[in-house]
mmCIF file of C-alpha atoms in Angstrom:
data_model
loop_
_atom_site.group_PDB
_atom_site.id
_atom_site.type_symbol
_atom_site.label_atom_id
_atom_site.label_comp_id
_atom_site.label_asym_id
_atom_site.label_seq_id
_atom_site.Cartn_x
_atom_site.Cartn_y
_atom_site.Cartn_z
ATOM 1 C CA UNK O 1 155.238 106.371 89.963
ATOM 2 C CA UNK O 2 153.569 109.444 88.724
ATOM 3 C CA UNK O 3 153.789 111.222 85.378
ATOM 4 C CA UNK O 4 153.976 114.710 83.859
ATOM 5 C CA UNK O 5 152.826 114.542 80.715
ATOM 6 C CA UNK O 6 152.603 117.679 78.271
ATOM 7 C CA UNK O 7 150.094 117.803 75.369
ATOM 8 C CA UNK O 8 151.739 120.530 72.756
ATOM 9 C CA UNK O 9 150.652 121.393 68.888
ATOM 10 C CA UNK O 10 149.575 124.313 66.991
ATOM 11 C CA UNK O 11 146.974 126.583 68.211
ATOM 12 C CA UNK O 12 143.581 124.942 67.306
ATOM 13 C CA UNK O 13 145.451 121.381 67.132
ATOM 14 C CA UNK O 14 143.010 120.148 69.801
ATOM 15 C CA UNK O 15 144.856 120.628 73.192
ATOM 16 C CA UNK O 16 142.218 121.670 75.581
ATOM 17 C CA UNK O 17 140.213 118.493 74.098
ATOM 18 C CA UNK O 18 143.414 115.856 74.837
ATOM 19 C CA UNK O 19 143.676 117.573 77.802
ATOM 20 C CA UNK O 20 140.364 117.383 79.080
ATOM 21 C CA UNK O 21 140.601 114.009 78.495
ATOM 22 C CA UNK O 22 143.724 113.054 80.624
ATOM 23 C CA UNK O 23 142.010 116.162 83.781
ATOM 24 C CA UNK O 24 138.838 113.545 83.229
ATOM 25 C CA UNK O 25 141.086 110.306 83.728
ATOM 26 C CA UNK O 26 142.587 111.832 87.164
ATOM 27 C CA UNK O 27 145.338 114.117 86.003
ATOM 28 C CA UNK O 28 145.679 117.048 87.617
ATOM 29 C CA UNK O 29 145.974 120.310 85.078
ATOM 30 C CA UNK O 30 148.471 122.702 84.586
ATOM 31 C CA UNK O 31 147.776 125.119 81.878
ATOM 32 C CA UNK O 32 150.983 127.374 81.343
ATOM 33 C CA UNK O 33 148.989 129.523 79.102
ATOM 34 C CA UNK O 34 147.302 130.943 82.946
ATOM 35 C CA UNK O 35 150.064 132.995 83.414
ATOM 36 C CA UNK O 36 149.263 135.567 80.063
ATOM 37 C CA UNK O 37 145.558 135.607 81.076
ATOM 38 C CA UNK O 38 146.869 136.457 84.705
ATOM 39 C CA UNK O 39 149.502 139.209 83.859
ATOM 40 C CA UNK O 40 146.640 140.535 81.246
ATOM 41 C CA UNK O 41 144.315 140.745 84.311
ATOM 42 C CA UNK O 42 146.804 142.827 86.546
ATOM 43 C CA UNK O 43 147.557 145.199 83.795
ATOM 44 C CA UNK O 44 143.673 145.716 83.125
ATOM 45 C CA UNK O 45 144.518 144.361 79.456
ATOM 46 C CA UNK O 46 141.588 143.596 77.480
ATOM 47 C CA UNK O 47 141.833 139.623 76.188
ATOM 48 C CA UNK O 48 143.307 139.644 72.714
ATOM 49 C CA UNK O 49 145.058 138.324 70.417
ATOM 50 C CA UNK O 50 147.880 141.123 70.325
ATOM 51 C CA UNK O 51 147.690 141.654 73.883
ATOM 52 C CA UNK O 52 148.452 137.639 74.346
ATOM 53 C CA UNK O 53 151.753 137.608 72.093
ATOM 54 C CA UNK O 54 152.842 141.111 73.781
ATOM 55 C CA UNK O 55 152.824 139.218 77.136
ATOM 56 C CA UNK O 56 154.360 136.136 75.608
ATOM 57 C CA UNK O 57 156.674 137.838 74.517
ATOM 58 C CA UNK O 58 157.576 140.040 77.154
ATOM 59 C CA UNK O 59 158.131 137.281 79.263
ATOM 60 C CA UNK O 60 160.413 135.503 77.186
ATOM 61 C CA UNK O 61 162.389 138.437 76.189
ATOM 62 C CA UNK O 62 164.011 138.097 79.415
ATOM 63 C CA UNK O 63 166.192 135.639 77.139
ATOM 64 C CA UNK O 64 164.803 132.876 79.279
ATOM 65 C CA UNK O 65 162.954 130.506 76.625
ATOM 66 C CA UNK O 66 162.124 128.332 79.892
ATOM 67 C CA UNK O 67 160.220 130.910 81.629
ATOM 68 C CA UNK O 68 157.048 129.692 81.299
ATOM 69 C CA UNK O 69 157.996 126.443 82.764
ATOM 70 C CA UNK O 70 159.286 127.796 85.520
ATOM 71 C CA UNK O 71 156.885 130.388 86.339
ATOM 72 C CA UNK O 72 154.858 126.939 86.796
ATOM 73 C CA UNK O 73 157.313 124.700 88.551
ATOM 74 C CA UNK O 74 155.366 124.886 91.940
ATOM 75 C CA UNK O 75 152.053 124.253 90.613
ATOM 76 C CA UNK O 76 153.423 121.030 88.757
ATOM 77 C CA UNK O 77 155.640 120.227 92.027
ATOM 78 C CA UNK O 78 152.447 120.492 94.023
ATOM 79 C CA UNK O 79 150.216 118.733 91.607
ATOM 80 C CA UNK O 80 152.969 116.209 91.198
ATOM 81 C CA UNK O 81 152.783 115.169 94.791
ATOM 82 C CA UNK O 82 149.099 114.291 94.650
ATOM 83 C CA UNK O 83 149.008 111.902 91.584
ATOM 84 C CA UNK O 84 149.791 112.945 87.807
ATOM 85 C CA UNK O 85 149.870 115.754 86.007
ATOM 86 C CA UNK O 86 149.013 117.205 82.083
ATOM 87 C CA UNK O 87 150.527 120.681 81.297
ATOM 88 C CA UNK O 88 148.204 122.483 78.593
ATOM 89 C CA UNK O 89 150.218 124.519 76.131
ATOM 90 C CA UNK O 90 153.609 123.496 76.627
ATOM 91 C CA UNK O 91 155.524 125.470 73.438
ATOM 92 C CA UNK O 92 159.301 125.742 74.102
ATOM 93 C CA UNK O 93 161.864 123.257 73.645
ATOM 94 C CA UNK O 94 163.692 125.605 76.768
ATOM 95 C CA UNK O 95 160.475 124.601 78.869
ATOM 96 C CA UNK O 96 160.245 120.654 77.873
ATOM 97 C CA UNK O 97 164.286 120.777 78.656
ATOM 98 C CA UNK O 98 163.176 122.060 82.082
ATOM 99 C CA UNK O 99 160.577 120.117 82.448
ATOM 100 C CA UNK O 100 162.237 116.761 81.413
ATOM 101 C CA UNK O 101 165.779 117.628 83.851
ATOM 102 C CA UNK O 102 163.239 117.691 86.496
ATOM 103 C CA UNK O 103 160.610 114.604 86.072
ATOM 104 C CA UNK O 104 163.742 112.507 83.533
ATOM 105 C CA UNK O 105 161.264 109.156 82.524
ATOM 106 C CA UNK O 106 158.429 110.114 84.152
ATOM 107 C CA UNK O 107 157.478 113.024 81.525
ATOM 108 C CA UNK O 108 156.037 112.121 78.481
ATOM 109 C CA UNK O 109 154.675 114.473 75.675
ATOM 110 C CA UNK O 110 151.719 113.869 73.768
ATOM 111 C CA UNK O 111 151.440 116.150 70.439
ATOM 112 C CA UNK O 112 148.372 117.002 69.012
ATOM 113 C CA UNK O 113 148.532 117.456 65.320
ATOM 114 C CA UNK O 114 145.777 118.443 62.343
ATOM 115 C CA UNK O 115 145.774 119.350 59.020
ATOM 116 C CA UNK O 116 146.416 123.330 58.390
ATOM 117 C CA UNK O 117 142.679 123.606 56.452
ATOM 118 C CA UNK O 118 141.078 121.635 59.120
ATOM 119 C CA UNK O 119 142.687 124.015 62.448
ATOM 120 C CA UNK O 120 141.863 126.986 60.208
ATOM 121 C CA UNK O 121 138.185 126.173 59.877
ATOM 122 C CA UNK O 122 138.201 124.662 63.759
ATOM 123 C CA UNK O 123 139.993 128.224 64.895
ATOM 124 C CA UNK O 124 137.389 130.340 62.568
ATOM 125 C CA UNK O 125 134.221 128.765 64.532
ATOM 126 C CA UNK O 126 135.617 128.682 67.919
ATOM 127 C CA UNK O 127 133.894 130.513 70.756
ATOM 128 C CA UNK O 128 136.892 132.187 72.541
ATOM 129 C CA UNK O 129 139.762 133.619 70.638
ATOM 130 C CA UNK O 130 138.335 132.945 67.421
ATOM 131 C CA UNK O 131 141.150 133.687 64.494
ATOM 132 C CA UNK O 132 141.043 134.336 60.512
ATOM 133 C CA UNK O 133 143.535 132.512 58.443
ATOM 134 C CA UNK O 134 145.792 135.866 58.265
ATOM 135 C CA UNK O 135 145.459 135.615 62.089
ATOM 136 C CA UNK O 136 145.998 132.036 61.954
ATOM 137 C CA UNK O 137 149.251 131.730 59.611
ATOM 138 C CA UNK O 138 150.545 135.378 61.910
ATOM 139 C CA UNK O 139 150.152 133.402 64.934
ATOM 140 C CA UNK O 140 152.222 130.298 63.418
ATOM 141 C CA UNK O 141 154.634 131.769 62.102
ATOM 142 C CA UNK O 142 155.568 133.920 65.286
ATOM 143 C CA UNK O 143 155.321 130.662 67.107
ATOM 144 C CA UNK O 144 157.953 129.038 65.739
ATOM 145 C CA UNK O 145 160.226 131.563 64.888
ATOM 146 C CA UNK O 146 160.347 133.264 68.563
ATOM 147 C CA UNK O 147 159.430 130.468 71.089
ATOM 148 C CA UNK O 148 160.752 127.782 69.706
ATOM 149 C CA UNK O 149 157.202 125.991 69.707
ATOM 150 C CA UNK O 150 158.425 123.394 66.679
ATOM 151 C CA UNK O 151 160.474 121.358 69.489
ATOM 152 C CA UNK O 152 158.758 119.865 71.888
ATOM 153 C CA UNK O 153 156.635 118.668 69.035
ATOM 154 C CA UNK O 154 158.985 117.175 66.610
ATOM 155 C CA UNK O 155 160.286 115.047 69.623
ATOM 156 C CA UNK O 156 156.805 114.041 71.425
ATOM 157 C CA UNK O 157 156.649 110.316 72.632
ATOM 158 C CA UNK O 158 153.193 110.232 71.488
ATOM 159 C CA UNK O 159 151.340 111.454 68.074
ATOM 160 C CA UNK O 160 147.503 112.409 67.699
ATOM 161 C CA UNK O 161 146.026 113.350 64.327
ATOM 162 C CA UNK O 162 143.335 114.966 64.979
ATOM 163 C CA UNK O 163 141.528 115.004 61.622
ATOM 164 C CA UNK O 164 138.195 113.422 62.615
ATOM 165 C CA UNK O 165 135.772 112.776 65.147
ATOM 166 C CA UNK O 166 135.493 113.855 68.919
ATOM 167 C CA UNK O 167 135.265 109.635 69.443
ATOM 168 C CA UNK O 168 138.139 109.227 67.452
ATOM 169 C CA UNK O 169 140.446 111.143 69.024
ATOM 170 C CA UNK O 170 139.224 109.938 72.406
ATOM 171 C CA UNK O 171 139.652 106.787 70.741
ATOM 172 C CA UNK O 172 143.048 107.106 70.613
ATOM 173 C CA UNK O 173 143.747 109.419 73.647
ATOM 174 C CA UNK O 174 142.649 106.233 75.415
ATOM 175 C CA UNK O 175 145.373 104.025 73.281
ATOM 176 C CA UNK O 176 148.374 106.334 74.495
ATOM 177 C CA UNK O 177 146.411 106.694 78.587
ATOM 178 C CA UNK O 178 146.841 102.639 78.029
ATOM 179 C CA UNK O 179 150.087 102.517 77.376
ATOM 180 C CA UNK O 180 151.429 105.251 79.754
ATOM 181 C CA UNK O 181 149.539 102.920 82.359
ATOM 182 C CA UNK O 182 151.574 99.423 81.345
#
């Protein structure tokens, strides 16, 4: 049977890594986070930082915490049908509700977790959307407190501390492909 998984953490946790990994291994990406970039695009919004949480924001202010899950329902339905799938950038416990009512046992979640001094000094460095610590502890705390990102963590089936090494966290990202595979 297939599976959904969903890698969530912090921003600069090391997402688009894990999930590169699982894309490499055969799964089939969804990245939720496509549908700011894509609303940014039709408004002609320049790619920032503000103009990301505006978006995020907006769409959730419908009162519909799921939103984002649902705005990608198809493209996981679709992706679904062909093998298994790893949603980038899962952050609402509304959307890994959805998510799991739909795909029960067969979705997993993976989180992706790293010391606060070590994601601010990955985040600082990085070539797209790079983010000060102000920017950095903004960003976390309007996270948590308006789209309920601290959820689908807390409860993941899987941990990854992602404190060291590129190998290392492959290292284990092939541990938990293992034993979703037994």
């Amino acid at each position: 049977m297939n599976k959904v998984i969903a890698i969530v953490g912090m921003c600069g946790a090391g997402k688009s890594e894990v999930t590169n990994f699982f894309e490499e291994k055969g799964y089939k990406r969804v990245y939720f986070g496509a549908v700011t970039f894509d609303e940014m695009k039709r408004r002609n919004l320049p790619q920032t930082q503000e103009n990301e949480r505006k978006i995020r924001e907006e769409f959730r202010a419908s009162g519909d915490m799921a939103i984002y899950a649902k705005l990608n329902e198809k493209k996981i339905a679709d992706a679904y049908k062909e093998g298994n799938v790893v949603i980038e950038s899962m952050y609402s416990w509304s959307e890994y509700k959805y998510v799991k009512e739909l795909y029960g046992d067969n979705f997993k979640v993976i989180a992706v977790v790293v010391d606060k001094a070590t994601r601010k000094d990955r985040i600082a460095v990085r070539d797209v959307r790079a983010l000060n610590n102000c920017e950095v502890d903004t960003r976390d705390l309007t996270e948590i407190e308006n789209i309920e990102k601290a959820g689908p963590i807390a409860i993941a089936d899987y941990y990854i501390l992602n404190n060291s090494s590129m190998s290392g966290l492959n290292s284990r990202c092939q541990e938990i492909l293992d034993s979703l595979n037994q």
